[in-house]
Structure formats: C-alpha cells, structure tokens
Short mmCIF file of C-alpha atoms in Angstrom, two decimals:
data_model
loop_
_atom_site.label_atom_id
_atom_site.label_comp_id
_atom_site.label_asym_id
_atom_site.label_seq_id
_atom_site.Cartn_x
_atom_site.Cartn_y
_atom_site.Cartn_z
CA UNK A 1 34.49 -237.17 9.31
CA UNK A 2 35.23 -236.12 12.91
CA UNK A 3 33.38 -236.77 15.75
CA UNK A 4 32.00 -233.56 16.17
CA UNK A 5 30.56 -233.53 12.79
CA UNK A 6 28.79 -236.70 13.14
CA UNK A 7 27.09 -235.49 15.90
CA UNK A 8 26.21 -232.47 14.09
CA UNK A 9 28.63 -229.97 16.16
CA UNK A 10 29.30 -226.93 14.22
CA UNK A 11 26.12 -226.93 12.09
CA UNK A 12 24.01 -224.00 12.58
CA UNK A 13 20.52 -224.57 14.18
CA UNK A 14 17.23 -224.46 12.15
CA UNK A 15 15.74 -221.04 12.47
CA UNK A 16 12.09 -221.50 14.29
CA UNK A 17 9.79 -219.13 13.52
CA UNK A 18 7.68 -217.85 17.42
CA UNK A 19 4.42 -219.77 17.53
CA UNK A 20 1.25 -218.06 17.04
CA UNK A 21 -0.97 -216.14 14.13
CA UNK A 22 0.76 -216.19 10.64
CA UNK A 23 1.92 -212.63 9.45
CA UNK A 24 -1.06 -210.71 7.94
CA UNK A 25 0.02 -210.57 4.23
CA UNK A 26 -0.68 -207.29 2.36
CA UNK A 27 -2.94 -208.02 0.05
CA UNK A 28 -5.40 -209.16 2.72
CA UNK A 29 -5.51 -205.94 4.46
CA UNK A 30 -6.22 -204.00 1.72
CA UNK A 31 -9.51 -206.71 1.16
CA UNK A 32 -10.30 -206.27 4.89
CA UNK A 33 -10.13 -202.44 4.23
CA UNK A 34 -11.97 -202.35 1.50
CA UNK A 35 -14.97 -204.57 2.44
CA UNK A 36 -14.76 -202.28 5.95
CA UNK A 37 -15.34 -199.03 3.76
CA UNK A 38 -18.09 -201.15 1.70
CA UNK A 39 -19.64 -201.82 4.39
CA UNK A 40 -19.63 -198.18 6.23
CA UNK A 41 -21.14 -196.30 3.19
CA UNK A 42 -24.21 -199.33 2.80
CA UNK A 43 -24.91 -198.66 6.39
CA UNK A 44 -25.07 -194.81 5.93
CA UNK A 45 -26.88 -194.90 2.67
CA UNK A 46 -29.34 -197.95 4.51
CA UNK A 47 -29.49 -195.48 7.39
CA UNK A 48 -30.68 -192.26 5.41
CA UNK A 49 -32.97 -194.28 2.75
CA UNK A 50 -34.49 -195.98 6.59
CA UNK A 51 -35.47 -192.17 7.66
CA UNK A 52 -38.43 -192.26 5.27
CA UNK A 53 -40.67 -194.48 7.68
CA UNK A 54 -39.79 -192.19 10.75
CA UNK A 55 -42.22 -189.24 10.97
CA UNK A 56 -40.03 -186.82 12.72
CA UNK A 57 -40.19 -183.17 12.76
CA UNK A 58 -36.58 -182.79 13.17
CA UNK A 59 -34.90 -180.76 11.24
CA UNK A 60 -32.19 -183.24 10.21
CA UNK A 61 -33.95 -185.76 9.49
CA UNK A 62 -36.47 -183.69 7.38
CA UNK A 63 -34.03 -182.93 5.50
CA UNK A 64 -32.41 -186.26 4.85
CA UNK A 65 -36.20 -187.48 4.07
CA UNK A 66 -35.92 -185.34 0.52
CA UNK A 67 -32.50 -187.53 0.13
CA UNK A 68 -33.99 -190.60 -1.26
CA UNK A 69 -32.62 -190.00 -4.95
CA UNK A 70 -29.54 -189.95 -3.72
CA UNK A 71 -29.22 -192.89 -2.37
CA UNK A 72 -30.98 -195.33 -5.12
CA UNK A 73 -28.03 -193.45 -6.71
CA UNK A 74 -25.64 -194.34 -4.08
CA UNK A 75 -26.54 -197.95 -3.98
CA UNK A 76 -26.46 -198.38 -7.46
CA UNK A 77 -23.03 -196.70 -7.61
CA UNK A 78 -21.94 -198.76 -4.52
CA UNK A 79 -22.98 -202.07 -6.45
CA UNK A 80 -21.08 -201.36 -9.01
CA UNK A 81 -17.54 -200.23 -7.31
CA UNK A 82 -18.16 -204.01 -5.63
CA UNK A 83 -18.49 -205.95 -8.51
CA UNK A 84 -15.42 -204.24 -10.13
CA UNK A 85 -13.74 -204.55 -6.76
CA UNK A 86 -14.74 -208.09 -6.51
CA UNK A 87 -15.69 -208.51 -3.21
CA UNK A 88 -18.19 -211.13 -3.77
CA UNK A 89 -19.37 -211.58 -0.08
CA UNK A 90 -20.51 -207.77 0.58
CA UNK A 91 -22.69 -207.89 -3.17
CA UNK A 92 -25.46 -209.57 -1.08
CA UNK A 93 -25.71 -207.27 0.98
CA UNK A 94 -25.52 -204.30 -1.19
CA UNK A 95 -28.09 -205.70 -3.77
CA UNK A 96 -30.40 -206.37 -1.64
CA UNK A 97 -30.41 -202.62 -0.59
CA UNK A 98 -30.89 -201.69 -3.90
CA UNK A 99 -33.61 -203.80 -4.45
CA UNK A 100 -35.56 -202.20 -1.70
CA UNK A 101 -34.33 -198.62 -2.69
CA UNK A 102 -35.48 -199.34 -6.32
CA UNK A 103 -38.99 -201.27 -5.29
CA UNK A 104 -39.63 -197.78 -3.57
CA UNK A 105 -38.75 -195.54 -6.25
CA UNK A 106 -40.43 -197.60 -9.25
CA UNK A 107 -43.77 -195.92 -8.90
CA UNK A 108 -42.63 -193.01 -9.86
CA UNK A 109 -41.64 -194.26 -13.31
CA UNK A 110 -44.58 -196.28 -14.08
CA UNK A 111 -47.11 -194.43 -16.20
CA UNK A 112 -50.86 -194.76 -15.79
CA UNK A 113 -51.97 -192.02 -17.66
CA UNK A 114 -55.14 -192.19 -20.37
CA UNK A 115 -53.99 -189.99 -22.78
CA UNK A 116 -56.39 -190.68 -25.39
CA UNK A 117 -59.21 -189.67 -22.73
CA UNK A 118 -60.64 -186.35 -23.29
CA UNK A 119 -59.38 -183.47 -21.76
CA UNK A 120 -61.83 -181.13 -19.23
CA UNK A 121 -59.52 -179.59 -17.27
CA UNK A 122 -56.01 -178.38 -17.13
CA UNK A 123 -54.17 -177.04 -13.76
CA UNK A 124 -51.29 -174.97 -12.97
CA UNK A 125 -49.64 -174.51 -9.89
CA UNK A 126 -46.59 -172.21 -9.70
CA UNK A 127 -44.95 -170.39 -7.16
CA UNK A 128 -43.77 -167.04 -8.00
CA UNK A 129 -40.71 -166.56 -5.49
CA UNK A 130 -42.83 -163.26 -3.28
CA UNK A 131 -43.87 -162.14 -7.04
CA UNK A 132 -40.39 -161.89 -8.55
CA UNK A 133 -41.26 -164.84 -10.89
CA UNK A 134 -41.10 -163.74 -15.27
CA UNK A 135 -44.97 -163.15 -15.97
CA UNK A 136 -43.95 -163.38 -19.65
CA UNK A 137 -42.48 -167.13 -19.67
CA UNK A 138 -45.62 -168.03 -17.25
CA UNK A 139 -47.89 -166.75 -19.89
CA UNK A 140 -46.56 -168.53 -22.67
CA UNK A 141 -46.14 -171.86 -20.60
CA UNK A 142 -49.92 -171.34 -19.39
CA UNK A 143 -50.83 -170.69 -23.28
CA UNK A 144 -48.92 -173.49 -24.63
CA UNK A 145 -50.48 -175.65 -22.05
CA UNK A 146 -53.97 -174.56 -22.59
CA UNK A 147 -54.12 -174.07 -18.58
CA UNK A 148 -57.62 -173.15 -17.43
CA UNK A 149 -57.17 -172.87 -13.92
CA UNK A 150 -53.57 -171.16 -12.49
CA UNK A 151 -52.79 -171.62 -8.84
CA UNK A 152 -50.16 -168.30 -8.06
CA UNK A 153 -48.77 -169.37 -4.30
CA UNK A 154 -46.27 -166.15 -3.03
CA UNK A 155 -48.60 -164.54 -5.34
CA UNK A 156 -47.99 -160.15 -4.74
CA UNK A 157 -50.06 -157.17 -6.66
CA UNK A 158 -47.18 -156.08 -8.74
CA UNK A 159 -47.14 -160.06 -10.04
CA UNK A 160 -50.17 -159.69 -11.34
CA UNK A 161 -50.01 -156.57 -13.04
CA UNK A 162 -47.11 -158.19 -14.74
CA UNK A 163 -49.41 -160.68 -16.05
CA UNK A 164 -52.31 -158.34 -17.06
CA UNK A 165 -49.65 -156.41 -19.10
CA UNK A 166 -48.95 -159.89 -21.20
CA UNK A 167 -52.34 -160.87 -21.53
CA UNK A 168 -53.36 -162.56 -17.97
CA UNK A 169 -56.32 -160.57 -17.99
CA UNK A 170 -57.90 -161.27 -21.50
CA UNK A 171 -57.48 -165.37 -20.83
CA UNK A 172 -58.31 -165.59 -17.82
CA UNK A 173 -61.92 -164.51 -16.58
CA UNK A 174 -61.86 -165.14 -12.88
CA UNK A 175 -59.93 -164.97 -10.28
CA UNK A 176 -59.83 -165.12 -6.38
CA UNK A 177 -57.77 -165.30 -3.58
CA UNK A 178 -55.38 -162.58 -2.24
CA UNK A 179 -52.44 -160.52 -2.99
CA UNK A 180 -50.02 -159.30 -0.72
CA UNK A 181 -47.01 -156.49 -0.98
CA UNK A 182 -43.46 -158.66 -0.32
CA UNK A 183 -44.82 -161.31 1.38
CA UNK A 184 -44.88 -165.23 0.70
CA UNK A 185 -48.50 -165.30 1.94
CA UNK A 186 -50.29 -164.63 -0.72
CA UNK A 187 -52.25 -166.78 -2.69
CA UNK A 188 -54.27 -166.27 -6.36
CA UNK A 189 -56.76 -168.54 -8.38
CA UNK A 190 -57.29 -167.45 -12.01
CA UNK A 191 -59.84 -169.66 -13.53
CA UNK A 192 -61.19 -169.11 -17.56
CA UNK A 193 -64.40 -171.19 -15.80
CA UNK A 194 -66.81 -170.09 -12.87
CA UNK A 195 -65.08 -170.34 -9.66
CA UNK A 196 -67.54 -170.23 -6.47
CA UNK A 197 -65.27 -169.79 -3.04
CA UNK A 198 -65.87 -172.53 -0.18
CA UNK A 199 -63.85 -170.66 1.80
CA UNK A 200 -60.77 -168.18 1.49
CA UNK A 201 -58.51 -170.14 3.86
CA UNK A 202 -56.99 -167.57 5.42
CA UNK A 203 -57.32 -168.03 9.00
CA UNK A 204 -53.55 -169.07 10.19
CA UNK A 205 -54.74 -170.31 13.37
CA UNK A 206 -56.88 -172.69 11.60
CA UNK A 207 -54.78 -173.86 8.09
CA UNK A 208 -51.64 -173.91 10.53
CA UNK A 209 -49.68 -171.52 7.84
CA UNK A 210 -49.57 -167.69 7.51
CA UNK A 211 -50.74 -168.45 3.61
CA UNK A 212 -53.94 -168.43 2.30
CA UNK A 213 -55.36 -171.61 0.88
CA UNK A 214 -58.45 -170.92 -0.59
CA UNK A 215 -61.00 -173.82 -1.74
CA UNK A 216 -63.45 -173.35 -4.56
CA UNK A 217 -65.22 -174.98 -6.48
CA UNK A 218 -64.12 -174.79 -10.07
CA UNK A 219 -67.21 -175.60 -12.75
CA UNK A 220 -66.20 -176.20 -16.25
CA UNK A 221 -67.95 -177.85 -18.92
CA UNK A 222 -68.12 -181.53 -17.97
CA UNK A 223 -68.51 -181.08 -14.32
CA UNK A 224 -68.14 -179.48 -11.41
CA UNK A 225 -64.35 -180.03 -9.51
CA UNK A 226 -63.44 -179.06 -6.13
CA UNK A 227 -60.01 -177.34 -5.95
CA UNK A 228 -57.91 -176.65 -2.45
CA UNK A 229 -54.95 -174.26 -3.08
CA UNK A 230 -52.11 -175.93 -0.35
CA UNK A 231 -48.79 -173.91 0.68
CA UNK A 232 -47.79 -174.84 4.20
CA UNK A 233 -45.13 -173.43 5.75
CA UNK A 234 -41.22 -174.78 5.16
CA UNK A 235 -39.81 -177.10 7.05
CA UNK A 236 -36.97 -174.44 8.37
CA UNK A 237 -35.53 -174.73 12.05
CA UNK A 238 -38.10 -173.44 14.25
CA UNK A 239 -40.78 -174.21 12.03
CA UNK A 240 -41.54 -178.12 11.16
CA UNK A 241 -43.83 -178.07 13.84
CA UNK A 242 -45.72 -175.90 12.25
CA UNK A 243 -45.05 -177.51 8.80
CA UNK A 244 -46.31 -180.97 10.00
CA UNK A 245 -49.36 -179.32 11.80
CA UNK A 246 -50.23 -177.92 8.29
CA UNK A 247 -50.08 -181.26 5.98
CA UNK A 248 -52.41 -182.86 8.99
CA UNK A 249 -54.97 -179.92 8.02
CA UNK A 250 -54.23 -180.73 4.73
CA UNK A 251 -55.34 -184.47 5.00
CA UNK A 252 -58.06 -183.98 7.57
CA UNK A 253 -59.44 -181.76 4.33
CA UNK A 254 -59.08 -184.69 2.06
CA UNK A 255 -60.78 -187.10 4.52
CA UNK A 256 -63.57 -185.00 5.08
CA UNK A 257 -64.46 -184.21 1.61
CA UNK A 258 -67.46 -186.39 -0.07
CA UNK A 259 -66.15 -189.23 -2.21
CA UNK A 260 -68.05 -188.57 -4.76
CA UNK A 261 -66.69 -184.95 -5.69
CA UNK A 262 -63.59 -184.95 -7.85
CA UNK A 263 -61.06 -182.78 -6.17
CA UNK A 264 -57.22 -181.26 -6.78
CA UNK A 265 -55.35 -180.11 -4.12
CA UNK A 266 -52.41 -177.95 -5.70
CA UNK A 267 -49.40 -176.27 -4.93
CA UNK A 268 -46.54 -175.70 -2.68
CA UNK A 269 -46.86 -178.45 -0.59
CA UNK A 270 -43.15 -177.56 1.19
CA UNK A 271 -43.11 -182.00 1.43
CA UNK A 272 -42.57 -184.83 -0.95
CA UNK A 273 -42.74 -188.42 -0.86
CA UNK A 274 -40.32 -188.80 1.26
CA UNK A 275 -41.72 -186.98 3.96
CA UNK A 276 -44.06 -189.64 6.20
CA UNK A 277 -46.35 -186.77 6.58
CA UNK A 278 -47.12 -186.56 2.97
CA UNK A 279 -47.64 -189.82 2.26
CA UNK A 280 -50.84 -189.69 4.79
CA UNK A 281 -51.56 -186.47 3.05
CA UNK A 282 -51.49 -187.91 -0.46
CA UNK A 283 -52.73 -191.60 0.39
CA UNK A 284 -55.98 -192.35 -1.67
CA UNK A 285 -55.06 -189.28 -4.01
CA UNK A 286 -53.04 -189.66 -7.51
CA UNK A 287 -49.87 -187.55 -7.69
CA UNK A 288 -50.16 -186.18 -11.19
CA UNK A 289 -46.45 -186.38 -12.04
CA UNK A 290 -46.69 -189.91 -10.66
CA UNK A 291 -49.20 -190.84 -12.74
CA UNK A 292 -47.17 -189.33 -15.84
CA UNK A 293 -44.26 -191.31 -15.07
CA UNK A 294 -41.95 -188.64 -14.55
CA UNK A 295 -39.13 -190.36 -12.28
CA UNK A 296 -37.15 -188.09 -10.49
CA UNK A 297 -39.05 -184.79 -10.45
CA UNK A 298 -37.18 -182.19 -9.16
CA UNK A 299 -39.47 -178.44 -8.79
CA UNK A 300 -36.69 -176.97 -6.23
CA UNK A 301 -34.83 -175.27 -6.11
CA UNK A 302 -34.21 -173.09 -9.14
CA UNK A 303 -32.88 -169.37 -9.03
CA UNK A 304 -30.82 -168.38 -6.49
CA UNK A 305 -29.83 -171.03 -4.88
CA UNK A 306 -26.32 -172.78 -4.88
CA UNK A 307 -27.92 -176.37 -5.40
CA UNK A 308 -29.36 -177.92 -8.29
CA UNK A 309 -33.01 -178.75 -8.35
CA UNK A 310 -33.02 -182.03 -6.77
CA UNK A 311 -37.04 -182.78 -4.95
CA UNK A 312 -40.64 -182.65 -5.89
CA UNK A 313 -42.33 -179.84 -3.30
CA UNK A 314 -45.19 -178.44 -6.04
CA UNK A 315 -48.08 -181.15 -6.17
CA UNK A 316 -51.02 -181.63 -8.33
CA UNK A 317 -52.94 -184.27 -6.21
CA UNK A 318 -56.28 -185.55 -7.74
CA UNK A 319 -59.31 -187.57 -6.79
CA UNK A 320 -62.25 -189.27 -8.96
CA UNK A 321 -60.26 -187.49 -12.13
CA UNK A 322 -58.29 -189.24 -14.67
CA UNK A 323 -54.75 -187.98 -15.67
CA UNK A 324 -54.03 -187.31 -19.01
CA UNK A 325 -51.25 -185.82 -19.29
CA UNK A 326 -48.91 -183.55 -17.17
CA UNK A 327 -45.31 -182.18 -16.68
CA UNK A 328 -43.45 -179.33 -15.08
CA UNK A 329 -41.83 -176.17 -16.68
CA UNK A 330 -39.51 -173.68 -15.28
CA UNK A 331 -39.00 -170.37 -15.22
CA UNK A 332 -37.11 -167.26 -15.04
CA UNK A 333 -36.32 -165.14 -11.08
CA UNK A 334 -38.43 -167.89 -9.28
CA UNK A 335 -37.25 -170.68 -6.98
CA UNK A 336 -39.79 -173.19 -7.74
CA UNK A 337 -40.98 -174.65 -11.32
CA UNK A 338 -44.25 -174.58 -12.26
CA UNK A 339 -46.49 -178.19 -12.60
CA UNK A 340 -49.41 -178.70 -14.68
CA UNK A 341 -51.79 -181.44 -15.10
CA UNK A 342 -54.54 -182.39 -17.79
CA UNK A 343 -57.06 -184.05 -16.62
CA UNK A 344 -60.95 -186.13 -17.46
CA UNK A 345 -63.74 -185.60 -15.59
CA UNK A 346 -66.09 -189.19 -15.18
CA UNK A 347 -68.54 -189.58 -17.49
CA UNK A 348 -71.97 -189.16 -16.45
#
C-alpha cells in the first residue's frame, strides 16, 4: 500500500448533503393539501350555517339564511370524505360542526303531534302563483283533506271561478277577502264555518306589504279561533326592507293578541326558520309541520323555476291549539305547495 493510499489520497470525498430543512417528501404534501381543502370548505359551510343568528336584510345573506339544509348536508358529507381520507386531526373539528348543525335541525324531525285528539279544525294555505294554480287538484287535495278553512294568497277572480266550476262553491259557504285581476295581492278566505272579519288588512302602509291579510275570526263547532292570513312581500333586491318591516307587523300581531284566544296565522310567509326575523315571528307559536315531524320541508319553489324545491316559506303557525295532524301537497302551474294542518280546540 503506497503512501498516498494510507493517507487516503485518491479516495473520493463523502458527499454532504447542505444543512437545513429535510426535503418535503410527496406524500406529505398531498396530506398538507388535503387537510388545507378540509379545512376551507368547514370554514365556508361554518360561515353560511353562522348567518342564521345575524338578522340582516341583505340580500346575500337572506339568501344564504334559507341554506341551512345544505349545509347539515355538507357537514355530514365533509365528515365522511375525512374519515375515508383519514385525516384524524381535522375530524374534531368537523364533528363538532355537525353536531351543532344537527342540534339545530333536530326539531324539525321530532313529532309532537296528538293524533288520537279530536279533530275541530282543518287549515289550508296555498298560494296560487297570481291565480294560475290547477283549481281541480286544489279541490281534490282540499276534499281529501276535509279542509274547512282555505287560505288563497295571489288569489285573482278568474281563480275562483275555476274553483266554483269544480265544486268550490257547494263546500265551501263563506268566504272573504279580495280578488284581484294579475296581481299577487290578492288574498281569499273560504271557510264551510262562520267567518266574522276583524279587519281586511289591506292598508299597505300599515301591514308593510301591497297584500291583503285579512284577520277573522273563524267559529266552528268547538270554539271560536282567530285566524290572520300573512303574505309579506319577498325578500328580492330592493325589497327586504320592506320584507323585514312586514314579519315585525306580523309579530307585533301575535304579541298583542289575548292569550287566551287560539289563533293561526297562515300563509306565505316569504321567511323560514332560518331567517332571524321569523324566528321572533314564530317564537311562542307551534309550526304545524314542525310539530308533524316533517324534516326538511321544502313548499318552494315548484313550477317554473330551474331549482328544485328546497325551503319552507308557507306556514301554518298555531297558538292554544293542538296539532293533529298535517302535511303539504303540491300542485299543478303554481310555484308554491299547498300546507294543511288538523287541529283540537281545548276542551272547555
């Protein structure tokens, strides 16, 4: 061995690798990635569900407010892609969201109906798209039903001669309110019991809408009920002022009537329970398809429109009654389904 090699001449030199970080390795980017986008869509579905609690009458976030569905969709959806994804560390996150999402929509699957109470009184309220709505398949839904009091919002002249011609007139015995040519502004009350009118509701200046919301008193058998026909305006760009300004009237109508007297407000409330403004509205009051357990109750919209029914804007809202029963139906060249409620009057 020659000198040079016992010193190690001629050898090449270990390789040394620069100080610093180690190189990122694939795999781990592609974790970082994918808790990043797990983390992006909880915060947008956490941000829409949040817009529930802010009464706003922007149009955006009106809008978003009739979301919520969605997202207890999204979440659940979301919880699942992590588990399968098996990113452990963001599952606490996103089941906790769902757990809130899902404590806020389990009322609406929880029945507290009496259904072997008996029956005094059976509402209807159904918006008939400025008339256009199929007074045949009304008819036989308020038949089947056994419907003693319908509530026609949009309700027009011609729409009513289309129900006289299939038997509207021969059922029912009474009816108030007003009709009006092409125009959503109009408002009807048939009744097979005495009706007495409280008052017509058709000052706009005072109900905050263009519609008329007449209140009567409805007397059937058992017991007198107080009824209050509701279609605010929509909440369209311009307008949610207005629309807001109209489910305060609304409540300050609930509020001020006596305790004692069993009332339904029904209709076209334009709101649902998303919608800050109608939780105020319908606080103290029982949501008939609430009470029936319906879940996800979707009256809008229906004909003509490019999306699916997806939120709850027709109401049956009841105090000092007991729900028996209720449901929705819908129908032919209208926008909105029709919901019905069966209710008891207390005893005594």
């Amino acid at each position: 061995m020659g000198a040079q090699e016992a010193d190690g001449a001629g050898l090449p030199e270990p390789v040394r690798r620069p100080r610093g970080r180690r190189p990122t390795r694939p795999g781990s980017r592609v974790r970082r990635a994918l808790d990043l986008a797990i983390a992006l869509v909880l915060v947008v579905l956490v941000a829409v569900g949040a817009l529930r609690w802010l009464d706003s009458t922007a149009y955006v976030v009106v809008v978003l407010q009739t979301t919520g569905p969605f997202v207890v969709v999204g979440l659940g959806l979301l919880t699942v892609a992590t588990l399968l994804l098996r990113r452990w560390w963001m599952l606490v996150p996103v089941v906790a969201a769902l757990a809130v999402a899902a404590t806020v929509a389990a009322p609406a699957f929880r029945t507290t109906t009496t259904p072997k109470a008996e029956r005094a009184l059976t509402v209807m309220a159904a918006n008939t798209w400025i008339g256009s709505a199929n007074a045949e398949q009304l008819m036989e839904a308020v038949r089947y039903r056994s419907v003693d009091v319908l509530v026609l919002t949009e309700a027009t002249p011609a729409m009513l001669r289309r129900l006289d011609e299939v038997g509207a007139s021969d059922y029912f015995s009474r009816r108030e309110g007003v009709a009006r040519p092409g125009d959503f502004t109009g408002t009807m009350v048939l009744s097979r019991f005495p009706v007495t009118v409280r008052d017509l509701g058709a000052d706009p200046a005072r109900q905050h809408t263009p519609s008329v919301q007449p209140e009567l008193d409805v007397s059937t058998p058992r017991g007198q009920v107080r009824l209050k026909v509701a279609h605010p305006v929509a909440p369209l760009p311009g307008d949610t002022g207005q629309w807001r300004a109209g489910l305060r009237t609304l409540q300050a109508w609930v509020q001020a009537a006596p305790r004692q007297e069993p009332l339904v407000l029904a209709g076209d409330l334009n709101a649902d329970f998303g919608h800050p403004g109608f939780r105020d509205l319908a606080d103290g009051l029982v949501d008939a398809q609430r009470a029936d357990g319906d879940g996800w109750v979707r009256t809008w919209p229906f004909a003509g429109q490019r999306l699916p029914a997806y939120v709850q804007l027709d109401h049956l809202l009841s105090r000092g009654l007991t729900v028996i029963a209720a449901g929705q139906v819908a129908y032919n060249h209208a926008d909105h389904a029709a919901v019905w409620a069966s209710y008891a009057l207390p005893a005594g």
